[in-house]
Amino acid sequence: MAFVDYYKILGIDKSASQDEIKKAYRKLARKYHPDLNPNDETAKQRFQEINEANEVLNDTEKRQKYDQYGENWKHGEEYERTQQQSGYGGNPFASAGGQQHQYSGNFDESQFSDFFEQMFGSRRGGGRQNNFKGQDYNAELTLSLQQAYTTHQKTFTVNGKNIRITIHAGVQDGQKIKLKGHGGDGVNGGPKGDLYLTFNIEKDTKYTREGDNLHTTLDIDLYTAILGGETVLETLGGKVKIKIKPETQNGAKIRLKGKGFPVYRKEGQFGDLYVNINIQMPKALSDEEKKLFMQLAELKK
């Protein structure tokens, strides 16, 4: 009978604590559970290995026996004596040549179960079944900058199921939220998994977002830049009037406080809007306009 290394099966060290054993078991059992891997014989076999390893190592008394008679089989005199009295005799972990076999990762299912039964009695009959949380899902949702600016509801489909959620204004690009219970079904009555939703915010042709602040460019004509005036800017929140000071320079920046992006989940709070001024030079000047500019040029001299 080949020696079965339960520590290797769970991927843990022999000095692992009970908490580490439990954590390793739950992680592997969930990964290889037959309900999550239908028609996968390899996963089914691995699940049997993992369950058996856990039943031994997660029980202090059984683990002690396993450590004593499994790995240190040469010192199992009492076990050998018991086996001899029952008519078996010898070391169950040694071959005819006296060599100990090491577990290689592949096993004969009947041998594995015999090993477990021989060491600890009946395998699992009538034992408790572990329940597991369902599989977590990941999904992405793309929004325009205008959509991210406004609180609204949206319906999307994940694994054939329609999910309707409220998207709060101010959501960030790359932001991830957790939708509890919208993942896969649990196993053996376990809770459903969760859905992790990542938002992708599309780039906008007019506005650049930096946190809760927005940046945009406003074109004005030369005459307004020189003489000053008033113009209208279309923002994500509606139209606003902007006053242009006389002799405004090209590249000047105007800050509109509270006209930026909404702060996520903070009703009524907004960042700022920064407006970069771009002065457009006049084209196709008439002869009279040219004369006036020449007069201005003479005055500047």
XYZ file of N, CA, C and O in Angstrom, residues 115-268:
616
model
N -6.769 2.520 2.335
C -5.784 3.100 3.242
C -6.488 3.855 4.363
O -6.212 3.684 5.545
N -7.435 4.691 3.974
C -8.163 5.492 4.955
C -8.948 4.602 5.916
O -8.935 4.802 7.124
N -9.608 3.580 5.375
C -10.431 2.705 6.197
C -9.570 1.867 7.128
O -9.916 1.625 8.279
N -8.425 1.440 6.625
C -7.538 0.607 7.430
C -6.984 1.388 8.615
O -6.843 0.864 9.716
N -6.706 2.672 8.404
C -6.143 3.498 9.460
C -7.188 3.969 10.461
O -6.978 3.968 11.666
N -8.375 4.396 9.963
C -9.325 5.084 10.815
C -10.729 4.512 10.788
O -11.674 5.125 11.266
N -10.916 3.372 10.186
C -12.249 2.789 10.160
C -13.024 3.243 8.939
O -12.453 3.637 7.942
N -14.357 3.169 9.046
C -15.225 3.502 7.919
C -14.898 4.877 7.373
O -14.630 5.807 8.123
N -14.957 5.047 6.051
C -14.472 6.249 5.393
C -15.266 7.493 5.742
O -14.813 8.382 6.426
N -16.481 7.594 5.228
C -17.239 8.807 5.430
C -18.719 8.544 5.620
O -19.500 9.475 5.711
N -19.119 7.267 5.580
C -20.534 6.945 5.533
C -21.344 7.705 6.563
O -21.085 7.639 7.743
N -22.335 8.439 6.091
C -23.223 9.171 6.982
C -22.604 10.426 7.554
O -23.227 11.091 8.370
N -21.380 10.776 7.150
C -20.721 11.961 7.684
C -21.362 13.233 7.160
O -22.128 13.224 6.213
N -20.999 14.360 7.798
C -21.595 15.627 7.406
C -21.076 16.068 6.051
O -19.977 15.729 5.644
N -21.897 16.820 5.344
C -21.487 17.394 4.069
C -21.185 18.864 4.283
O -21.936 19.580 4.930
N -20.086 19.322 3.718
C -19.727 20.719 3.855
C -20.474 21.546 2.817
O -20.633 21.128 1.674
N -20.954 22.709 3.241
C -21.551 23.602 2.264
C -20.543 24.675 1.888
O -19.658 25.018 2.666
N -20.696 25.166 0.681
C -19.735 26.119 0.156
C -20.453 27.297 -0.485
O -21.517 27.151 -1.085
N -19.849 28.437 -0.331
C -20.352 29.640 -1.002
C -20.203 29.463 -2.505
O -19.239 28.871 -2.981
N -21.162 29.972 -3.263
C -21.115 29.858 -4.713
C -19.961 30.651 -5.315
O -19.326 31.474 -4.646
N -19.716 30.423 -6.570
C -18.607 31.064 -7.265
C -18.847 32.568 -7.408
O -19.952 33.019 -7.677
N -17.792 33.358 -7.196
C -17.879 34.806 -7.412
C -17.744 35.100 -8.902
O -16.957 34.448 -9.606
N -18.494 36.068 -9.369
C -18.423 36.482 -10.765
C -17.756 37.851 -10.864
O -17.785 38.653 -9.934
N -17.178 38.121 -12.037
C -16.620 39.434 -12.337
C -17.215 39.924 -13.647
O -17.345 39.150 -14.598
N -17.594 41.187 -13.686
C -18.175 41.758 -14.897
C -17.736 43.210 -15.023
O -17.290 43.827 -14.053
N -17.838 43.748 -16.245
C -17.489 45.140 -16.502
C -18.690 45.865 -17.083
O -19.489 45.276 -17.807
N -18.814 47.135 -16.748
C -19.912 47.954 -17.249
C -19.329 49.272 -17.745
O -18.646 49.975 -17.009
N -19.597 49.592 -19.014
C -19.059 50.806 -19.625
C -20.093 51.922 -19.584
O -21.256 51.726 -19.935
N -19.646 53.107 -19.149
C -20.511 54.282 -19.060
C -19.855 55.454 -19.785
O -18.629 55.569 -19.837
N -20.685 56.335 -20.340
C -20.166 57.594 -20.862
C -19.909 58.526 -19.682
O -20.395 58.289 -18.564
N -19.167 59.599 -19.917
C -18.900 60.549 -18.836
C -20.206 61.191 -18.364
O -20.391 61.419 -17.159
N -21.113 61.424 -19.298
C -22.410 62.005 -18.938
C -23.205 61.052 -18.056
O -23.856 61.472 -17.097
N -23.157 59.747 -18.350
C -23.863 58.766 -17.532
C -23.270 58.695 -16.126
O -23.986 58.562 -15.140
N -21.942 58.775 -16.048
C -21.285 58.727 -14.740
C -21.561 59.996 -13.929
O -21.410 60.005 -12.706
N -21.978 61.055 -14.614
C -22.246 62.338 -13.956
C -23.580 62.320 -13.206
O -23.775 63.068 -12.245
N -24.488 61.431 -13.617
C -25.847 61.440 -13.076
C -26.189 60.123 -12.397
O -25.890 59.050 -12.913
N -26.824 60.182 -11.242
C -27.341 58.974 -10.592
C -28.486 58.419 -11.422
O -29.422 59.144 -11.774
N -28.391 57.147 -11.745
C -29.421 56.530 -12.582
C -29.437 55.025 -12.368
O -28.524 54.458 -11.756
N -30.454 54.372 -12.860
C -30.556 52.922 -12.787
C -30.205 52.305 -14.133
O -30.479 52.883 -15.183
N -29.613 51.133 -14.059
C -29.213 50.455 -15.284
C -29.396 48.954 -15.113
O -29.132 48.399 -14.047
N -29.850 48.309 -16.184
C -30.032 46.857 -16.192
C -28.999 46.227 -17.120
O -28.796 46.700 -18.243
N -28.333 45.204 -16.648
C -27.366 44.482 -17.471
C -27.522 42.993 -17.200
O -28.193 42.581 -16.254
N -26.921 42.185 -18.046
C -27.102 40.733 -17.965
C -25.782 40.043 -17.657
O -24.761 40.310 -18.304
N -25.810 39.158 -16.654
C -24.646 38.340 -16.297
C -25.101 36.895 -16.201
O -26.021 36.572 -15.448
N -24.476 36.013 -17.008
C -24.834 34.587 -17.022
C -26.337 34.364 -17.216
O -26.941 33.521 -16.560
N -26.907 35.141 -18.125
C -28.308 34.959 -18.465
C -29.291 35.569 -17.487
O -30.503 35.475 -17.681
N -28.793 36.216 -16.448
C -29.681 36.836 -15.463
C -29.618 38.358 -15.574
O -28.533 38.939 -15.632
N -30.781 38.988 -15.604
C -30.861 40.448 -15.640
C -30.691 41.010 -14.235
O -31.350 40.563 -13.294
N -29.805 41.981 -14.106
C -29.537 42.608 -12.818
C -29.747 44.109 -12.965
O -29.176 44.736 -13.864
N -30.554 44.681 -12.106
C -30.838 46.118 -12.146
C -30.228 46.776 -10.907
O -30.510 46.369 -9.781
N -29.404 47.784 -11.132
C -28.734 48.451 -10.026
C -28.854 49.962 -10.169
O -29.148 50.479 -11.246
N -28.639 50.645 -9.077
C -28.551 52.102 -9.088
C -27.084 52.502 -9.133
O -26.294 52.083 -8.284
N -26.729 53.283 -10.149
C -25.354 53.767 -10.282
C -25.320 55.194 -9.752
O -26.025 56.072 -10.252
N -24.523 55.416 -8.736
C -24.471 56.733 -8.101
C -23.548 57.674 -8.871
O -22.489 57.275 -9.368
N -23.976 58.914 -8.966
C -23.184 59.930 -9.657
C -21.789 60.020 -9.053
O -21.608 59.894 -7.845
N -20.798 60.241 -9.921
C -19.423 60.402 -9.446
C -18.607 59.140 -9.473
O -17.447 59.131 -9.028
N -19.167 58.030 -9.984
C -18.420 56.782 -10.035
C -17.140 56.990 -10.854
O -17.123 57.699 -11.861
N -16.058 56.373 -10.406
C -14.751 56.577 -11.022
C -14.450 55.502 -12.062
O -14.953 54.375 -11.983
N -13.592 55.831 -13.001
C -13.120 54.843 -13.971
C -12.291 53.791 -13.246
O -11.387 54.118 -12.473
N -12.607 52.518 -13.457
C -11.880 51.439 -12.791
C -12.419 51.099 -11.416
O -11.940 50.151 -10.784
N -13.409 51.845 -10.937
C -13.984 51.577 -9.615
C -14.720 50.244 -9.626
O -15.395 49.893 -10.586
N -14.583 49.503 -8.545
C -15.211 48.179 -8.432
C -16.179 48.168 -7.255
O -15.857 48.656 -6.182
N -17.373 47.634 -7.502
C -18.339 47.485 -6.418
C -18.721 46.020 -6.292
O -18.611 45.244 -7.246
N -19.169 45.640 -5.101
C -19.559 44.261 -4.814
C -21.079 44.171 -4.713
O -21.697 44.898 -3.946
N -21.665 43.285 -5.523
C -23.095 43.031 -5.466
C -23.293 41.674 -4.797
O -23.123 40.623 -5.425
N -23.614 41.713 -3.519
C -23.699 40.492 -2.732
C -24.840 39.586 -3.212
O -25.946 40.033 -3.471
N -24.515 38.294 -3.340
C -25.527 37.301 -3.685
C -25.886 37.228 -5.155
O -26.820 36.518 -5.529
N -25.130 37.911 -6.014
C -25.416 37.877 -7.452
C -24.411 37.005 -8.214
O -24.298 37.117 -9.434
N -23.708 36.135 -7.491
C -22.790 35.202 -8.128
C -23.448 33.846 -8.347
O -24.662 33.731 -8.482
N -22.621 32.789 -8.380
C -23.124 31.442 -8.622
C -23.857 30.881 -7.414
O -23.716 31.356 -6.286
N -24.658 29.844 -7.668
C -25.406 29.193 -6.599
C -24.468 28.485 -5.634
O -23.420 27.958 -6.034
N -24.842 28.459 -4.352
C -24.037 27.769 -3.354
C -24.156 26.259 -3.484
O -25.022 25.736 -4.189
N -23.257 25.559 -2.815
C -23.219 24.100 -2.851
C -23.683 23.553 -1.507
O -23.272 24.057 -0.450
N -24.564 22.566 -1.531
C -25.101 21.945 -0.319
C -25.755 22.971 0.607
O -25.574 22.949 1.832
N -26.495 23.883 0.012
C -27.201 24.876 0.813
C -26.367 26.078 1.207
O -26.822 26.920 1.974
N -25.155 26.184 0.683
C -24.307 27.328 0.988
C -24.825 28.599 0.341
O -25.661 28.551 -0.562
N -24.323 29.765 0.785
C -24.792 31.047 0.235
C -24.330 31.253 -1.201
O -23.348 30.654 -1.647
N -25.043 32.101 -1.904
C -24.647 32.425 -3.270
C -23.349 33.223 -3.268
O -23.012 33.899 -2.289
N -22.629 33.151 -4.380
C -21.427 33.945 -4.529
C -21.781 35.406 -4.776
O -22.948 35.782 -4.827
N -20.770 36.235 -4.943
C -20.971 37.665 -5.153
C -20.551 38.054 -6.571
O -19.809 37.339 -7.240
N -21.028 39.201 -6.992
C -20.667 39.751 -8.297
C -19.822 40.994 -8.065
O -20.237 41.910 -7.352
N -18.635 41.016 -8.648
C -17.764 42.185 -8.571
C -17.837 42.920 -9.909
O -17.439 42.386 -10.937
N -18.359 44.143 -9.852
C -18.620 44.915 -11.065
C -17.623 46.062 -11.172
O -17.493 46.880 -10.259
N -16.900 46.113 -12.303
C -15.917 47.163 -12.549
C -16.468 48.144 -13.585
O -16.969 47.731 -14.629
N -16.353 49.432 -13.287
C -16.861 50.462 -14.200
C -15.744 50.966 -15.119
O -14.640 51.273 -14.654
N -16.065 51.044 -16.388
C -15.174 51.656 -17.369
C -15.835 52.937 -17.866
O -16.919 52.894 -18.438
N -15.188 54.080 -17.641
C -15.739 55.363 -18.073
C -15.065 55.770 -19.382
O -13.842 55.904 -19.448
N -15.870 55.947 -20.418
C -15.326 56.301 -21.727
C -14.724 57.708 -21.707
O -15.192 58.596 -20.984
N -13.700 57.915 -22.521
C -13.103 59.245 -22.646
C -14.087 60.161 -23.371
O -14.778 59.745 -24.296
N -14.137 61.404 -22.925
C -15.039 62.381 -23.511
C -14.251 63.321 -24.426
O -13.104 63.663 -24.134
N -14.858 63.709 -25.544
C -14.153 64.556 -26.507
C -14.018 66.003 -26.033
O -13.132 66.737 -26.505
N -14.881 66.410 -25.099
C -14.889 67.804 -24.680
C -14.298 68.017 -23.289
O -13.682 69.058 -23.023
N -14.468 67.045 -22.417
C -14.037 67.206 -21.030
C -12.994 66.166 -20.638
O -13.068 65.013 -21.041
N -12.045 66.612 -19.831
C -11.063 65.723 -19.218
C -11.325 65.722 -17.717
O -11.464 66.790 -17.097
N -11.375 64.524 -17.152
C -11.679 64.410 -15.726
C -10.428 64.097 -14.931
O -9.642 63.220 -15.291
N -10.265 64.802 -13.838
C -9.188 64.531 -12.881
C -9.806 64.474 -11.490
O -10.051 65.508 -10.867
N -10.105 63.266 -11.041
C -10.803 63.114 -9.774
C -12.202 63.687 -9.885
O -12.999 63.259 -10.718
N -12.506 64.692 -9.069
C -13.823 65.338 -9.114
C -13.783 66.648 -9.896
O -14.801 67.353 -9.976
N -12.645 66.993 -10.461
C -12.522 68.212 -11.253
C -12.606 67.905 -12.745
O -12.220 66.815 -13.188
N -13.089 68.884 -13.496
C -13.184 68.757 -14.948
C -12.383 69.863 -15.612
O -12.252 70.970 -15.078
N -11.847 69.556 -16.793
C -11.103 70.535 -17.585
C -11.689 70.559 -18.989
O -11.999 69.508 -19.564
N -11.835 71.774 -19.530
C -12.346 71.903 -20.881
C -11.710 73.133 -21.531
O -11.048 73.941 -20.862
N -11.927 73.282 -22.833
C -11.391 74.420 -23.585
C -12.541 75.224 -24.171
O -13.505 74.657 -24.696
N -12.434 76.539 -24.082
C -13.461 77.425 -24.620
C -12.838 78.331 -25.674
O -11.865 79.047 -25.397
N -13.380 78.291 -26.881
C -12.913 79.169 -27.959
C -13.635 80.509 -27.895
O -14.876 80.555 -27.801
N -12.877 81.606 -27.942
C -13.479 82.945 -28.023
C -12.795 83.711 -29.156
O -11.661 83.405 -29.549
N -13.479 84.698 -29.668
C -12.882 85.470 -30.761
C -11.953 86.539 -30.203
O -11.963 86.854 -29.014
N -11.161 87.105 -31.088
C -10.163 88.086 -30.694
C -10.790 89.323 -30.056
O -10.266 89.871 -29.084
N -11.908 89.751 -30.597
C -12.536 90.981 -30.133
C -13.036 90.824 -28.696
O -12.917 91.735 -27.873
N -13.614 89.642 -28.385
C -14.073 89.402 -27.017
C -12.891 89.339 -26.062
O -12.960 89.823 -24.928
N -11.783 88.736 -26.550
C -10.589 88.641 -25.708
C -10.043 90.025 -25.390
O -9.587 90.281 -24.265
N -10.109 90.944 -26.355
C -9.561 92.288 -26.154
C -10.511 93.173 -25.348
O -10.104 93.831 -24.383
N -11.770 93.138 -25.719
C -12.734 94.050 -25.116
C -13.473 93.467 -23.920
O -14.094 94.203 -23.153
N -13.410 92.150 -23.776
C -14.174 91.500 -22.720
C -15.593 91.239 -23.170
O -16.031 91.680 -24.237
N -16.319 90.500 -22.381
C -17.694 90.206 -22.755
C -18.232 89.015 -21.991
O -17.683 88.602 -20.959
N -19.265 88.454 -22.520
C -19.921 87.320 -21.878
C -20.202 86.247 -22.917
O -20.611 86.546 -24.039
N -19.995 84.994 -22.543
C -20.265 83.883 -23.448
C -20.929 82.745 -22.671
O -20.918 82.742 -21.439
N -21.490 81.786 -23.403
C -22.201 80.663 -22.776
C -21.407 79.373 -22.998
O -20.948 79.101 -24.117
N -21.257 78.614 -21.928
C -20.556 77.323 -21.997
C -21.529 76.208 -21.669
O -22.236 76.262 -20.663
N -21.565 75.179 -22.509
C -22.411 74.003 -22.273
C -21.636 73.025 -21.399
O -20.618 72.464 -21.821
N -22.089 72.807 -20.161
C -21.424 71.886 -19.251
C -22.239 70.604 -19.131
O -23.366 70.525 -19.635
N -21.698 69.607 -18.416
C -22.424 68.356 -18.200
C -23.686 68.579 -17.378
O -24.642 67.800 -17.465
N -23.692 69.651 -16.586
C -24.853 69.944 -15.758
C -25.774 70.996 -16.344
O -26.736 71.412 -15.690
N -25.502 71.438 -17.581
C -26.335 72.462 -18.219
C -25.505 73.669 -18.638
O -24.276 73.699 -18.491
N -26.163 74.686 -19.165
C -25.466 75.873 -19.670
C -25.135 76.837 -18.526
O -25.918 77.025 -17.603
N -23.943 77.429 -18.631
C -23.537 78.456 -17.662
C -22.960 79.645 -18.422
O -22.375 79.502 -19.505
N -23.145 80.852 -17.864
C -22.588 82.064 -18.465
C -21.206 82.335 -17.893
O -20.983 82.202 -16.686
N -20.292 82.702 -18.763
C -18.925 82.987 -18.340
C -18.586 84.425 -18.730
O -18.785 84.846 -19.881
N -18.067 85.174 -17.785
C -17.626 86.536 -18.050
C -16.159 86.517 -18.463
O -15.318 85.942 -17.776
N -15.878 87.158 -19.587
C -14.512 87.247 -20.092
C -13.987 88.648 -19.780
O -14.576 89.660 -20.209
N -12.898 88.714 -19.048
C -12.320 90.007 -18.706
C -11.652 90.632 -19.928
O -11.122 89.908 -20.783
N -11.641 91.970 -20.023
C -10.914 92.620 -21.126
C -9.439 92.235 -21.105
O -8.848 92.020 -20.047
N -8.874 92.125 -22.288
C -7.458 91.799 -22.476
C -7.098 90.422 -21.924
O -6.005 90.191 -21.420
N -8.035 89.499 -22.032
C -7.755 88.115 -21.629
C -6.736 87.502 -22.578
O -6.852 87.611 -23.807
N -5.728 86.848 -22.025
C -4.653 86.275 -22.836
C -4.991 84.844 -23.283
O -5.749 84.130 -22.612
N -4.414 84.471 -24.404
C -4.595 83.099 -24.885
C -3.985 82.114 -23.879
O -2.884 82.307 -23.381
N -4.729 81.060 -23.554
C -4.247 80.078 -22.585
C -4.628 80.402 -21.158
O -4.310 79.625 -20.246
N -5.306 81.534 -20.971
C -5.757 81.882 -19.613
C -6.738 80.822 -19.115
O -7.456 80.190 -19.895
N -6.776 80.643 -17.797
C -7.624 79.609 -17.206
C -8.623 80.246 -16.245
O -8.262 81.058 -15.391
N -9.875 79.849 -16.411
C -10.943 80.345 -15.550
C -11.466 79.182 -14.711
O -11.766 78.109 -15.239
N -11.587 79.402 -13.406
C -12.091 78.363 -12.511
C -13.557 78.637 -12.170
O -13.896 79.714 -11.688
N -14.395 77.642 -12.439
C -15.807 77.726 -12.065
C -16.030 76.787 -10.889
O -16.118 75.563 -11.047
N -16.105 77.363 -9.700
C -16.205 76.567 -8.486
C -17.548 75.831 -8.427
O -18.604 76.391 -8.678
N -17.464 74.509 -8.078
C -18.670 73.705 -7.913
C -19.347 73.313 -9.216
O -20.473 72.795 -9.187
N -18.684 73.532 -10.343
C -19.258 73.171 -11.645
C -18.555 71.963 -12.259
O -18.717 71.680 -13.443
N -17.811 71.242 -11.423
C -17.109 70.065 -11.917
C -17.940 68.810 -11.769
O -19.164 68.823 -11.935
N -17.272 67.690 -11.413
C -17.937 66.390 -11.333
C -18.492 66.173 -9.933
O -17.890 66.599 -8.942
N -19.647 65.495 -9.828
C -20.192 65.216 -8.493
C -19.274 64.298 -7.696
O -18.645 63.400 -8.255
N -19.224 64.525 -6.386
C -18.429 63.684 -5.499
C -19.243 62.430 -5.203
O -20.413 62.511 -4.831
N -18.623 61.270 -5.377
C -19.317 59.988 -5.259
C -19.976 59.827 -3.895
O -19.334 59.949 -2.858
N -21.307 59.592 -3.952
C -22.121 59.321 -2.775
C -22.109 60.473 -1.758
O -22.323 60.259 -0.569
N -21.859 61.699 -2.213
C -21.944 62.874 -1.351
C -22.853 63.868 -2.047
O -22.403 64.681 -2.858
N -24.120 63.737 -1.728
C -25.154 64.528 -2.383
C -24.867 66.017 -2.300
O -24.581 66.556 -1.228
N -24.937 66.692 -3.460
C -24.784 68.144 -3.508
C -23.361 68.643 -3.538
O -23.132 69.863 -3.620
